[in-house]
Coordinates of C-alpha atoms in Angstrom, one line a residue:
Chain A
M1 CA -194.1 173.7 19.3
C2 CA -193.1 170.6 21.2
K3 CA -189.5 169.6 20.4
M4 CA -189.7 166.0 21.5
Y5 CA -187.5 164.5 18.8
K6 CA -185.0 167.3 18.7
E7 CA -184.5 167.0 22.5
K8 CA -183.9 163.3 22.2
L9 CA -181.2 163.6 19.5
K10 CA -178.0 161.9 20.6
K11 CA -174.6 162.7 19.1
I12 CA -172.9 159.6 17.8
S13 CA -169.9 161.2 16.3
E14 CA -169.0 164.4 14.4
N15 CA -171.9 165.1 12.0
I16 CA -173.9 162.0 13.0
W17 CA -176.9 162.1 15.3
E18 CA -179.3 159.4 16.5
I19 CA -183.0 159.4 17.3
P20 CA -183.4 156.6 19.8
M21 CA -186.2 154.0 19.4
I22 CA -189.3 155.6 20.8
N23 CA -193.0 155.6 19.9
G24 CA -193.0 152.2 18.2
M25 CA -189.9 152.8 16.1
L26 CA -188.4 149.5 14.9
V27 CA -184.9 150.9 14.2
P28 CA -183.2 154.1 15.4
G29 CA -183.1 157.3 13.2
R30 CA -179.7 158.5 11.9
I31 CA -179.3 162.1 11.0
F32 CA -176.3 163.5 9.1
F33 CA -176.1 167.2 10.1
S34 CA -173.3 169.4 11.1
E35 CA -173.7 171.8 14.1
K36 CA -174.2 174.6 11.6
L37 CA -177.0 172.7 9.7
L38 CA -178.7 171.9 13.1
N39 CA -180.0 175.5 13.1
N40 CA -182.3 174.6 10.3
L41 CA -183.3 171.1 11.5
E42 CA -187.1 170.8 11.5
E43 CA -188.9 168.9 14.3
D44 CA -191.5 167.8 11.8
A45 CA -188.8 166.2 9.5
L46 CA -187.4 164.3 12.6
K47 CA -191.0 163.1 13.3
Q48 CA -191.2 161.9 9.7
I49 CA -187.9 160.0 10.2
A50 CA -189.4 158.4 13.3
N51 CA -192.6 157.5 11.4
V52 CA -190.6 155.8 8.7
A53 CA -188.8 153.8 11.4
R54 CA -192.2 152.3 12.3
L55 CA -192.7 150.7 8.9
P56 CA -192.5 146.9 8.8
G57 CA -189.3 145.3 7.6
I58 CA -187.2 148.5 7.9
L59 CA -183.5 147.7 8.2
K60 CA -180.7 149.3 10.3
Y61 CA -181.7 153.0 10.4
S62 CA -184.2 155.5 9.1
I63 CA -181.8 158.0 7.5
G64 CA -182.0 161.8 7.1
L65 CA -179.2 163.3 5.0
M66 CA -177.7 166.8 5.2
D67 CA -180.3 168.4 3.0
M68 CA -183.3 166.8 4.9
H69 CA -186.5 168.8 5.2
V70 CA -190.2 168.1 5.6
G71 CA -191.8 166.1 2.9
Y72 CA -195.0 164.1 2.7
G73 CA -194.8 160.8 4.5
F74 CA -191.0 160.4 4.1
P75 CA -188.9 163.5 4.5
I76 CA -187.0 164.8 1.5
G77 CA -183.4 163.8 1.9
G78 CA -184.5 160.5 3.4
V79 CA -183.2 157.0 2.8
A80 CA -184.8 153.8 4.1
A81 CA -184.1 150.1 3.2
F82 CA -186.4 147.2 3.6
D83 CA -186.2 143.5 3.9
I84 CA -187.6 141.9 0.7
E85 CA -189.6 139.2 2.5
K86 CA -191.0 141.2 5.4
G87 CA -190.8 144.7 4.1
I88 CA -193.1 147.2 2.4
I89 CA -193.0 149.6 -0.5
S90 CA -194.5 153.0 -0.2
P91 CA -195.1 155.5 -3.0
G92 CA -194.4 158.1 -0.3
G93 CA -190.8 156.7 0.0
V94 CA -190.2 157.6 -3.6
G95 CA -192.2 160.8 -4.0
Y96 CA -194.6 162.1 -6.6
D97 CA -192.0 163.2 -9.0
I98 CA -190.7 159.7 -9.7
N99 CA -187.1 159.7 -10.9
C100 CA -186.7 163.4 -10.6
S101 CA -183.0 163.3 -11.6
I102 CA -179.9 165.1 -12.7
R103 CA -177.7 164.7 -15.8
L104 CA -174.4 166.4 -16.3
L105 CA -172.8 167.1 -19.7
R106 CA -169.2 168.0 -20.2
T107 CA -168.4 170.1 -23.3
N108 CA -165.3 171.0 -25.3
L109 CA -166.2 174.7 -24.8
T110 CA -164.7 177.4 -22.6
L111 CA -166.1 180.7 -21.3
A112 CA -164.3 182.4 -24.1
D113 CA -166.1 180.3 -26.7
I114 CA -169.4 181.2 -25.1
G115 CA -168.4 184.9 -25.0
K116 CA -167.8 184.9 -28.8
I117 CA -171.5 184.1 -29.4
G118 CA -172.9 185.9 -26.4
K119 CA -174.4 184.2 -23.3
K120 CA -177.8 185.8 -23.8
E121 CA -178.0 184.7 -27.4
L122 CA -177.2 181.1 -26.4
L123 CA -179.6 181.2 -23.5
H124 CA -182.5 182.5 -25.7
S125 CA -181.8 179.9 -28.3
L126 CA -181.8 177.0 -25.7
F127 CA -184.9 178.4 -24.1
R128 CA -186.7 178.3 -27.4
T129 CA -185.5 174.8 -28.3
I130 CA -186.2 173.0 -25.0
P131 CA -189.9 172.9 -24.2
S132 CA -190.6 174.0 -20.6
G133 CA -193.5 175.0 -18.5
V134 CA -196.8 173.4 -17.5
G135 CA -199.4 171.4 -19.6
K136 CA -198.6 169.5 -22.8
G137 CA -195.8 171.3 -24.6
S138 CA -194.2 168.2 -26.2
K139 CA -192.8 168.7 -29.7
L140 CA -193.6 165.1 -30.6
N141 CA -196.8 163.4 -31.5
I142 CA -196.3 159.8 -30.4
T143 CA -198.9 157.0 -30.2
Y144 CA -199.9 155.1 -27.1
K145 CA -198.1 152.1 -28.5
E146 CA -194.9 154.2 -28.8
L147 CA -195.4 155.5 -25.3
D148 CA -195.4 151.9 -24.0
E149 CA -192.0 151.4 -25.7
V150 CA -190.7 154.5 -23.9
L151 CA -192.0 153.1 -20.6
I152 CA -190.2 149.8 -21.2
N153 CA -186.9 151.1 -22.7
G154 CA -186.4 154.6 -21.3
A155 CA -183.3 156.4 -22.6
Q156 CA -182.5 153.4 -24.8
W157 CA -185.8 154.0 -26.7
A158 CA -184.7 157.6 -27.3
V159 CA -181.3 156.6 -28.6
K160 CA -182.8 154.0 -30.9
K161 CA -185.0 156.7 -32.3
G162 CA -181.9 158.8 -33.1
Y163 CA -181.8 161.0 -30.0
G164 CA -178.2 160.6 -28.9
E165 CA -175.7 157.8 -28.6
K166 CA -175.2 154.6 -26.7
E167 CA -172.5 156.2 -24.5
D168 CA -175.2 158.5 -23.2
Y169 CA -177.3 155.8 -21.5
I170 CA -174.2 153.8 -20.5
H171 CA -173.4 156.8 -18.3
T172 CA -176.9 156.7 -16.8
E173 CA -178.0 154.8 -13.7
D174 CA -179.3 151.4 -14.8
N175 CA -178.3 152.2 -18.3
G176 CA -181.3 154.5 -18.6
K177 CA -183.7 151.6 -18.4
L178 CA -185.1 150.2 -15.2
P179 CA -186.0 146.5 -15.6
N180 CA -189.4 144.9 -14.9
A181 CA -191.3 147.9 -16.3
N182 CA -194.7 146.7 -17.5
P183 CA -196.8 149.5 -19.1
S184 CA -200.0 147.7 -18.3
D185 CA -199.4 148.6 -14.6
V186 CA -199.6 152.3 -15.6
S187 CA -203.2 153.7 -15.7
Q188 CA -204.6 155.2 -18.9
R189 CA -205.0 158.4 -16.9
A190 CA -201.2 158.5 -16.2
K191 CA -200.5 157.8 -19.9
Q192 CA -202.9 160.6 -20.9
R193 CA -201.1 163.0 -18.7
G194 CA -197.7 162.0 -19.9
I195 CA -198.1 161.5 -23.6
G196 CA -198.1 165.2 -24.4
Q197 CA -195.1 165.9 -22.1
L198 CA -192.4 163.7 -23.5
G199 CA -189.2 165.6 -24.0
T200 CA -190.2 168.6 -21.8
L201 CA -188.4 170.1 -18.9
G202 CA -191.4 171.0 -16.8
A203 CA -191.6 173.8 -14.3
G204 CA -191.1 174.4 -10.6
N205 CA -187.6 173.4 -9.4
H206 CA -186.6 171.9 -12.7
F207 CA -183.9 173.7 -14.7
L208 CA -181.2 173.6 -17.3
E209 CA -178.0 175.3 -16.4
I210 CA -174.8 176.3 -18.3
Q211 CA -171.9 176.1 -15.9
K212 CA -168.1 176.5 -15.6
V213 CA -165.8 174.1 -13.8
E214 CA -164.5 176.5 -11.1
E215 CA -162.4 174.3 -9.0
I216 CA -161.0 170.7 -8.9
F217 CA -160.6 169.0 -5.5
D218 CA -159.4 165.6 -6.7
E219 CA -157.4 165.7 -9.9
K220 CA -157.3 162.0 -10.5
T221 CA -161.0 161.4 -10.2
A222 CA -161.9 164.6 -12.1
K223 CA -159.7 163.3 -15.0
A224 CA -161.5 160.0 -15.0
F225 CA -164.8 161.8 -15.2
G226 CA -163.5 163.9 -18.0
L227 CA -163.6 167.2 -16.1
K228 CA -161.0 170.0 -16.0
K229 CA -160.9 173.5 -14.7
G230 CA -162.4 176.1 -17.0
M231 CA -164.5 173.6 -18.9
I232 CA -168.2 174.5 -19.7
T233 CA -170.7 171.9 -18.4
I234 CA -174.4 171.7 -18.8
M235 CA -176.8 170.4 -16.1
I236 CA -180.3 169.1 -16.8
H237 CA -182.8 168.6 -13.9
C238 CA -186.2 167.1 -14.7
G239 CA -188.4 164.2 -13.9
S240 CA -191.3 162.0 -15.1
R241 CA -193.8 164.9 -15.4
G242 CA -197.5 164.3 -15.1
L243 CA -197.1 160.6 -15.8
G244 CA -195.0 159.9 -12.7
H245 CA -197.2 162.2 -10.6
Q246 CA -200.3 160.2 -11.6
V247 CA -198.6 156.8 -11.0
A248 CA -197.9 157.9 -7.5
S249 CA -201.4 159.2 -6.9
D250 CA -203.0 156.1 -8.4
Y251 CA -201.0 153.7 -6.2
V252 CA -201.5 155.8 -3.0
G253 CA -205.3 155.4 -3.6
L254 CA -205.0 151.7 -4.5
M255 CA -202.8 150.9 -1.5
G256 CA -205.1 152.8 0.9
K257 CA -208.1 150.8 -0.4
E258 CA -206.3 147.5 -0.2
Y259 CA -204.3 147.8 3.0
G260 CA -205.9 150.7 4.8
W261 CA -204.4 154.1 5.7
P262 CA -201.7 154.3 8.4
E263 CA -203.2 156.2 11.3
F264 CA -200.1 158.4 11.9
D265 CA -199.8 159.6 8.3
R266 CA -201.8 158.7 5.2
E267 CA -198.8 159.5 2.9
L268 CA -197.0 156.5 4.4
V269 CA -199.6 154.2 2.9
N270 CA -197.8 151.0 1.7
A271 CA -198.1 147.4 0.4
P272 CA -195.8 144.4 1.1
I273 CA -193.0 144.2 -1.4
Q274 CA -194.1 140.6 -2.2
S275 CA -197.8 141.5 -2.7
E276 CA -199.4 141.7 -6.1
L277 CA -200.0 145.5 -5.6
G278 CA -196.5 146.1 -4.3
K279 CA -195.1 144.5 -7.4
K280 CA -197.4 146.4 -9.7
Y281 CA -196.4 149.7 -8.1
L282 CA -192.7 148.9 -8.5
S283 CA -193.4 148.1 -12.2
A284 CA -195.3 151.3 -12.7
M285 CA -192.6 153.2 -10.9
A286 CA -190.0 151.7 -13.2
C287 CA -192.1 152.8 -16.2
A288 CA -192.3 156.4 -14.9
A289 CA -188.5 156.3 -14.2
N290 CA -187.9 155.2 -17.8
F291 CA -190.1 158.1 -19.0
A292 CA -187.9 160.5 -17.1
F293 CA -184.7 158.9 -18.5
A294 CA -186.1 159.2 -22.1
N295 CA -187.1 162.8 -21.3
K296 CA -183.6 163.8 -20.4
Q297 CA -182.1 161.9 -23.3
M298 CA -184.2 163.8 -25.8
I299 CA -183.4 167.2 -24.1
T300 CA -179.7 166.2 -24.3
H301 CA -180.0 165.6 -28.0
W302 CA -181.8 169.0 -28.6
I303 CA -179.1 170.8 -26.6
R304 CA -176.5 169.3 -28.9
E305 CA -178.4 170.2 -32.0
D306 CA -178.9 173.7 -30.8
L307 CA -175.3 174.2 -29.9
K308 CA -174.2 172.9 -33.3
H309 CA -175.6 176.0 -34.9
Y310 CA -173.0 178.0 -33.0
F311 CA -170.1 175.6 -32.7
S312 CA -169.8 173.1 -35.5
N313 CA -167.4 170.8 -33.7
I314 CA -169.3 170.8 -30.4
K315 CA -169.0 167.9 -28.1
A316 CA -171.3 167.4 -25.1
D317 CA -170.8 164.0 -23.5
V318 CA -172.8 162.7 -20.6
V319 CA -170.6 162.5 -17.4
Y320 CA -173.4 160.8 -15.5
D321 CA -177.1 160.8 -14.9
V322 CA -178.3 160.1 -11.3
C323 CA -181.8 159.4 -9.9
H324 CA -183.1 161.4 -6.9
N325 CA -186.5 159.8 -6.3
I326 CA -186.4 156.1 -6.7
A327 CA -186.7 152.6 -5.1
K328 CA -184.2 150.0 -6.1
F329 CA -183.3 146.4 -5.3
E330 CA -179.6 146.4 -4.4
K331 CA -177.2 144.2 -2.5
H332 CA -175.9 145.5 0.8
L333 CA -174.2 144.0 3.9
I334 CA -176.8 143.3 6.6
N335 CA -175.4 141.8 9.8
S336 CA -172.2 141.3 7.8
K337 CA -174.0 139.1 5.2
E338 CA -174.6 140.3 1.7
K339 CA -178.3 140.5 1.1
E340 CA -180.6 141.9 -1.6
I341 CA -182.8 144.6 -0.1
L342 CA -185.1 147.4 -1.4
V343 CA -183.6 150.8 -0.9
M344 CA -185.9 153.9 -1.2
R345 CA -184.2 157.2 -1.8
K346 CA -186.4 160.2 -1.7
G347 CA -184.5 163.3 -2.5
A348 CA -181.2 161.4 -2.1
T349 CA -178.5 160.3 -4.6
R350 CA -177.0 156.9 -4.9
S351 CA -173.3 157.1 -3.9
F352 CA -171.6 153.7 -4.7
G353 CA -167.9 153.2 -4.1
R354 CA -165.6 151.6 -6.6
G355 CA -166.1 148.0 -7.7
R356 CA -169.9 148.0 -7.7
K357 CA -171.2 146.3 -10.9
E358 CA -173.9 148.9 -11.2
I359 CA -171.3 151.5 -12.1
S360 CA -170.4 151.8 -15.8
E361 CA -167.2 150.0 -16.6
D362 CA -165.1 153.1 -17.3
Y363 CA -165.8 154.5 -13.8
R364 CA -165.9 151.2 -11.9
D365 CA -162.4 151.4 -10.5
I366 CA -163.0 155.0 -9.4
G367 CA -166.5 155.1 -8.0
Q368 CA -169.8 156.4 -9.1
P369 CA -170.1 160.1 -10.1
V370 CA -172.5 161.9 -7.8
I371 CA -174.0 165.1 -9.0
I372 CA -175.4 167.6 -6.5
P373 CA -177.0 170.7 -7.8
G374 CA -177.0 173.9 -5.8
S375 CA -179.9 176.3 -5.8
M376 CA -180.4 178.8 -8.5
G377 CA -177.3 181.0 -8.7
T378 CA -175.1 179.0 -6.3
A379 CA -172.5 176.4 -7.0
S380 CA -173.1 172.7 -7.9
Y381 CA -170.8 169.9 -7.1
V382 CA -169.5 166.6 -8.5
L383 CA -168.6 164.1 -5.9
V384 CA -167.6 160.4 -6.0
G385 CA -169.3 157.6 -4.3
T386 CA -167.6 155.7 -1.5
K387 CA -167.4 152.4 0.4
E388 CA -168.2 154.4 3.6
A389 CA -171.5 155.4 2.1
E390 CA -172.4 151.8 1.5
V391 CA -171.7 151.1 5.3
L392 CA -173.4 154.3 6.7
T393 CA -176.2 155.2 4.3
F394 CA -177.0 152.2 2.1
G395 CA -174.8 153.9 -0.5
S396 CA -176.4 157.4 -0.5
T397 CA -175.7 161.0 -0.1
A398 CA -177.5 164.4 -0.4
H399 CA -179.4 165.5 -3.6
G400 CA -179.2 169.2 -3.3
A401 CA -179.2 172.1 -0.9
G402 CA -182.6 171.4 0.7
R403 CA -185.2 174.2 1.3
V404 CA -185.2 176.3 4.5
E405 CA -187.8 179.0 3.7
S406 CA -191.3 178.4 2.5
R407 CA -192.5 179.5 -0.9
T408 CA -195.2 181.7 0.7
S409 CA -192.7 183.6 2.8
A410 CA -190.3 183.7 -0.2
R411 CA -193.0 185.4 -2.2
K412 CA -193.6 187.9 0.6
N413 CA -190.0 188.7 1.2
I414 CA -188.1 188.5 -2.0
S415 CA -188.6 190.3 -5.3
A416 CA -187.8 188.7 -8.7
D417 CA -186.2 191.8 -10.1
K418 CA -183.8 192.0 -7.2
I419 CA -182.8 188.4 -7.6
K420 CA -182.3 188.8 -11.3
K421 CA -180.0 191.9 -10.6
E422 CA -178.1 190.0 -8.0
L423 CA -177.6 187.0 -10.3
E424 CA -176.5 189.4 -13.1
K425 CA -174.0 191.0 -10.8
K426 CA -172.5 187.5 -10.3
G427 CA -172.4 187.1 -14.0
I428 CA -175.4 184.7 -14.2
D429 CA -178.1 185.2 -16.8
I430 CA -181.6 183.7 -16.4
E431 CA -184.6 182.9 -18.5
A432 CA -187.7 181.7 -16.7
G433 CA -191.3 180.7 -17.4
S434 CA -192.5 182.9 -14.6
Y435 CA -191.3 185.5 -12.1
K436 CA -193.0 183.6 -9.3
G437 CA -190.8 180.7 -10.2
I438 CA -187.7 182.8 -9.8
V439 CA -188.7 184.0 -6.4
E440 CA -189.7 180.6 -5.1
E441 CA -186.4 179.1 -6.1
A442 CA -184.3 182.1 -4.9
P443 CA -180.9 181.1 -3.4
E444 CA -182.0 182.5 0.0
V445 CA -184.7 179.8 0.5
Y446 CA -182.2 177.0 0.4
K447 CA -179.6 175.7 2.8
D448 CA -176.0 176.4 2.2
I449 CA -174.9 173.9 -0.5
D450 CA -171.3 174.4 0.4
E451 CA -172.0 173.2 3.9
V452 CA -174.1 170.2 2.6
V453 CA -171.3 168.9 0.4
R454 CA -168.6 169.7 3.0
V455 CA -170.4 167.4 5.5
S456 CA -170.8 164.7 2.8
N457 CA -167.0 164.9 2.3
E458 CA -166.1 165.0 6.0
V459 CA -168.4 162.0 6.9
G460 CA -167.1 160.3 3.8
I461 CA -170.4 159.3 2.1
G462 CA -169.5 161.2 -1.0
K463 CA -166.1 162.8 -1.6
L464 CA -165.6 166.2 -3.3
V465 CA -164.3 166.1 -6.9
A466 CA -165.2 169.4 -8.6
K467 CA -167.1 172.6 -8.1
L468 CA -169.2 174.0 -10.9
I469 CA -170.5 177.6 -10.9
P470 CA -173.5 178.7 -13.0
I471 CA -173.2 181.2 -15.8
A472 CA -176.7 180.9 -17.3
V473 CA -179.9 179.3 -16.1
I474 CA -183.2 178.3 -17.8
K475 CA -185.9 177.7 -15.3
G476 CA -189.0 175.8 -16.3
Chain B
M1 CA -214.4 187.5 -0.5
R2 CA -211.4 185.3 -0.6
K3 CA -212.3 182.1 1.2
Y4 CA -208.9 180.5 1.6
K5 CA -205.5 181.3 3.0
F6 CA -202.0 180.0 2.5
L7 CA -200.0 178.7 5.4
E8 CA -196.3 178.3 5.9
H9 CA -194.7 175.1 4.5
T10 CA -191.0 174.6 3.7
A11 CA -191.1 172.7 0.5
D12 CA -194.6 172.7 -0.7
I13 CA -197.8 174.8 -0.5
K14 CA -200.3 174.4 2.2
F15 CA -203.7 176.1 2.3
Q16 CA -207.0 176.2 4.3
A17 CA -210.3 176.8 2.5
F18 CA -213.6 177.7 4.1
G19 CA -217.3 177.6 3.4
N20 CA -220.7 177.5 5.1
S21 CA -221.3 174.1 3.6
L22 CA -219.0 171.2 2.6
E23 CA -219.7 172.1 -1.1
E24 CA -218.6 175.7 -0.5
A25 CA -215.4 174.6 1.2
F26 CA -214.6 172.3 -1.7
I27 CA -215.2 175.2 -4.1
S28 CA -212.9 177.4 -2.0
S29 CA -210.2 174.7 -2.1
F30 CA -210.5 174.7 -5.9
D31 CA -210.1 178.5 -5.8
A32 CA -206.9 178.2 -3.8
L33 CA -205.5 175.6 -6.2
K34 CA -206.4 177.8 -9.1
E35 CA -204.5 180.7 -7.5
I36 CA -201.4 178.5 -7.1
I37 CA -201.6 177.5 -10.8
V38 CA -202.4 180.9 -12.5
E39 CA -202.0 183.4 -9.7
K40 CA -204.6 186.2 -10.1
N41 CA -205.1 185.7 -13.8
R42 CA -208.8 185.5 -14.9
I43 CA -209.6 182.3 -16.8
K44 CA -212.5 182.5 -19.3
S45 CA -215.4 180.1 -19.0
V46 CA -215.7 179.0 -22.6
K47 CA -216.0 175.2 -22.2
K48 CA -217.8 173.0 -19.8
I49 CA -216.8 169.5 -18.5
K50 CA -219.0 167.3 -16.4
L51 CA -217.1 165.9 -13.5
K52 CA -218.0 162.8 -11.5
V53 CA -215.6 161.7 -8.8
K54 CA -215.7 158.8 -6.3
G55 CA -213.9 158.1 -3.1
N56 CA -213.8 155.7 -0.2
D57 CA -214.1 158.5 2.3
L58 CA -214.4 162.3 2.3
K59 CA -210.6 162.9 2.2
E60 CA -210.3 160.7 -0.9
L61 CA -213.2 162.6 -2.5
L62 CA -211.4 165.9 -1.9
Y63 CA -208.1 164.5 -3.1
N64 CA -209.7 163.0 -6.3
F65 CA -211.6 166.1 -7.1
L66 CA -208.6 168.4 -6.9
E67 CA -206.4 165.9 -8.7
E68 CA -209.0 166.0 -11.6
V69 CA -208.1 169.6 -12.1
L70 CA -204.4 168.6 -12.6
F71 CA -205.4 165.8 -14.9
L72 CA -207.5 168.1 -17.1
L73 CA -204.5 170.5 -17.2
D74 CA -202.0 167.9 -18.4
A75 CA -204.1 165.6 -20.4
K76 CA -206.9 167.7 -21.9
D77 CA -205.3 171.1 -22.3
F78 CA -208.0 172.5 -20.1
I79 CA -207.6 175.1 -17.3
A80 CA -210.6 175.3 -15.0
S81 CA -212.1 178.7 -14.1
E82 CA -215.0 177.8 -11.9
I83 CA -217.1 175.0 -10.4
K84 CA -220.8 175.0 -10.8
N85 CA -223.7 172.8 -9.8
I86 CA -221.7 171.0 -7.2
K87 CA -223.3 168.0 -5.4
I88 CA -221.6 166.0 -2.7
D89 CA -223.2 162.8 -1.4
V90 CA -221.5 162.2 1.9
K91 CA -222.9 158.8 2.4
K92 CA -221.9 157.4 -0.9
N93 CA -218.8 159.6 -1.2
L94 CA -219.8 160.8 -4.6
F95 CA -218.9 164.2 -6.0
E96 CA -220.5 165.8 -9.1
A97 CA -220.0 169.2 -10.6
D98 CA -219.7 171.2 -13.8
V99 CA -216.2 172.5 -14.4
L100 CA -216.0 175.5 -16.6
G101 CA -212.7 176.7 -18.2
D102 CA -210.6 177.3 -21.2
R103 CA -207.6 176.0 -23.2
V104 CA -204.4 176.1 -21.1
S105 CA -202.3 177.4 -24.0
N106 CA -204.2 180.7 -23.8
Y107 CA -202.8 181.5 -20.4
K108 CA -199.6 182.0 -18.5
I109 CA -199.2 179.2 -16.0
S110 CA -197.0 180.2 -13.0
N111 CA -196.8 177.0 -11.0
D112 CA -196.5 173.3 -11.9
V113 CA -198.5 171.6 -9.2
K114 CA -197.2 168.0 -9.3
A115 CA -199.8 166.4 -7.0
I116 CA -202.4 166.8 -4.3
T117 CA -201.2 165.1 -1.1
Y118 CA -202.8 163.7 2.0
N119 CA -200.0 165.3 4.1
D120 CA -201.7 167.2 6.9
M121 CA -205.1 167.0 5.1
S122 CA -208.1 167.7 7.3
I123 CA -211.8 168.3 6.7
K124 CA -213.5 169.8 9.7
E125 CA -216.9 171.3 10.7
E126 CA -216.9 173.9 13.4
K127 CA -220.2 175.6 14.4
G128 CA -221.7 175.1 11.0
K129 CA -218.5 176.3 9.2
F130 CA -216.4 173.9 7.1
I131 CA -212.7 174.1 6.9
V132 CA -210.5 171.9 4.6
Q133 CA -206.7 171.9 4.7
V134 CA -204.5 170.6 1.9
V135 CA -200.8 170.5 1.0
V136 CA -200.0 170.3 -2.7
D137 CA -196.6 169.1 -4.0
V138 CA -195.0 171.7 -6.3

């Protein structure tokens, strides 16, 4: 294969690489990879970075983070920001799983408490309580009118209905409710796909994990986030399910019809931010994001209810809830002037430093908690957002390990039984909807999460706070 | 005979599907999608749904047809088993077919296909053989 972009990569400084402006790029590409990660750098992902750099109104750089790999249109692990007047919005810059996101709960339990009940027992119980898998599966029977309220109010709707507390959504990006969400911009088809899926985990790479805080790197920040060594945490990873997928599909089609398909990649189809259609997509995207926030809020509530059967004084507070696939209007310095721009993060996490008003008050003097999940069976990390990230990456860092091996080759080369045994050897139990799911999410098919967060820390776009290791996993 | 094959793709699933006509190639692409969703499980044909899909070009027609399978799965508790009486009007970009299938809840689903994508999509005719290529987001 031709390695045009790889050959053109220029080292800017340790861990930072540039793709110069070629082939009609309006800005250079910026890649955040260590020498070690370069072994898994895909030419096609670089090509996607370059394609994104050709989109009108793009500002500063087309960015690829440490976990970057090939996506559709935009790479996964990609960040791009656009001028509001001249720029565009693309559903491909957000992804099909709108607001696929991560929530971390801290508990008042230790491994010894879990041991008294038995890990397997707890895992079975949670697996029964939290609906997962494909299709409908929701425990609720809501009306379309209620669904509209979910789309407008997100996690705040769920709390109002008795699923959890105000503190939960205060510790969620945008207070669990993206503004300017008008349900009439969401198609009936999307609503039909979503209505039976509210409060479900889904399948694929979505999961629920019971973890232990293994190591603290930054005592002061960890304390502010309420984390200490030995504490049991729970991580929830899910998104907007069929509703979000359909919103993306619908607007890909509508934008193709209205503005034509980009000749270099259909998935980069877009509309001007200021256009009617652009505004409608952003509104529908906000609705889908709110669906995802409500989803996790309800799952949080059910986890608490379930754990109450075993631990009457259980506490499971939200540390933070971060979006991975989203576009947001934010203020950043452009040519040393503060300006409102549209930032698209696709498989990337916001990583704001202290002082930003978007961060909940109790963390504002510290910085935003950044939660980076590992792959199944490997460590996850809590980091803290930084001012450097705001300068280098529009306030963003990685969202996970990033895949390196295809699902097809994973299925050929890895057996589910072997993975299960290896996980058990490490003391990790697993419940999954399917064996195929276990194989395709095996630790071997992902990049080394330790290296991903090490580079984030070294570059300074997200500083290490704590390491969490899994003790039990539920895979959708 | 299996008329499709899976290709390497890092994050998602890519396949090529074949046929002696465009209609056959579309049906093969459905078979590939079905294998992703339920692996080799046999789905019973107990219900029939009439499907009508429009597009602005052939790629959109393929996209919209396959997406309909996902829609039925999420919204109608319906897992498709086979496609019958398929008609494609290339000039008008219209697709019609009968979709047979069963309730989703009767089966084990192994993969949550989030969306069909246009990434690397192609529809080609070579010496009277049709080849379609699709990447799905999982």
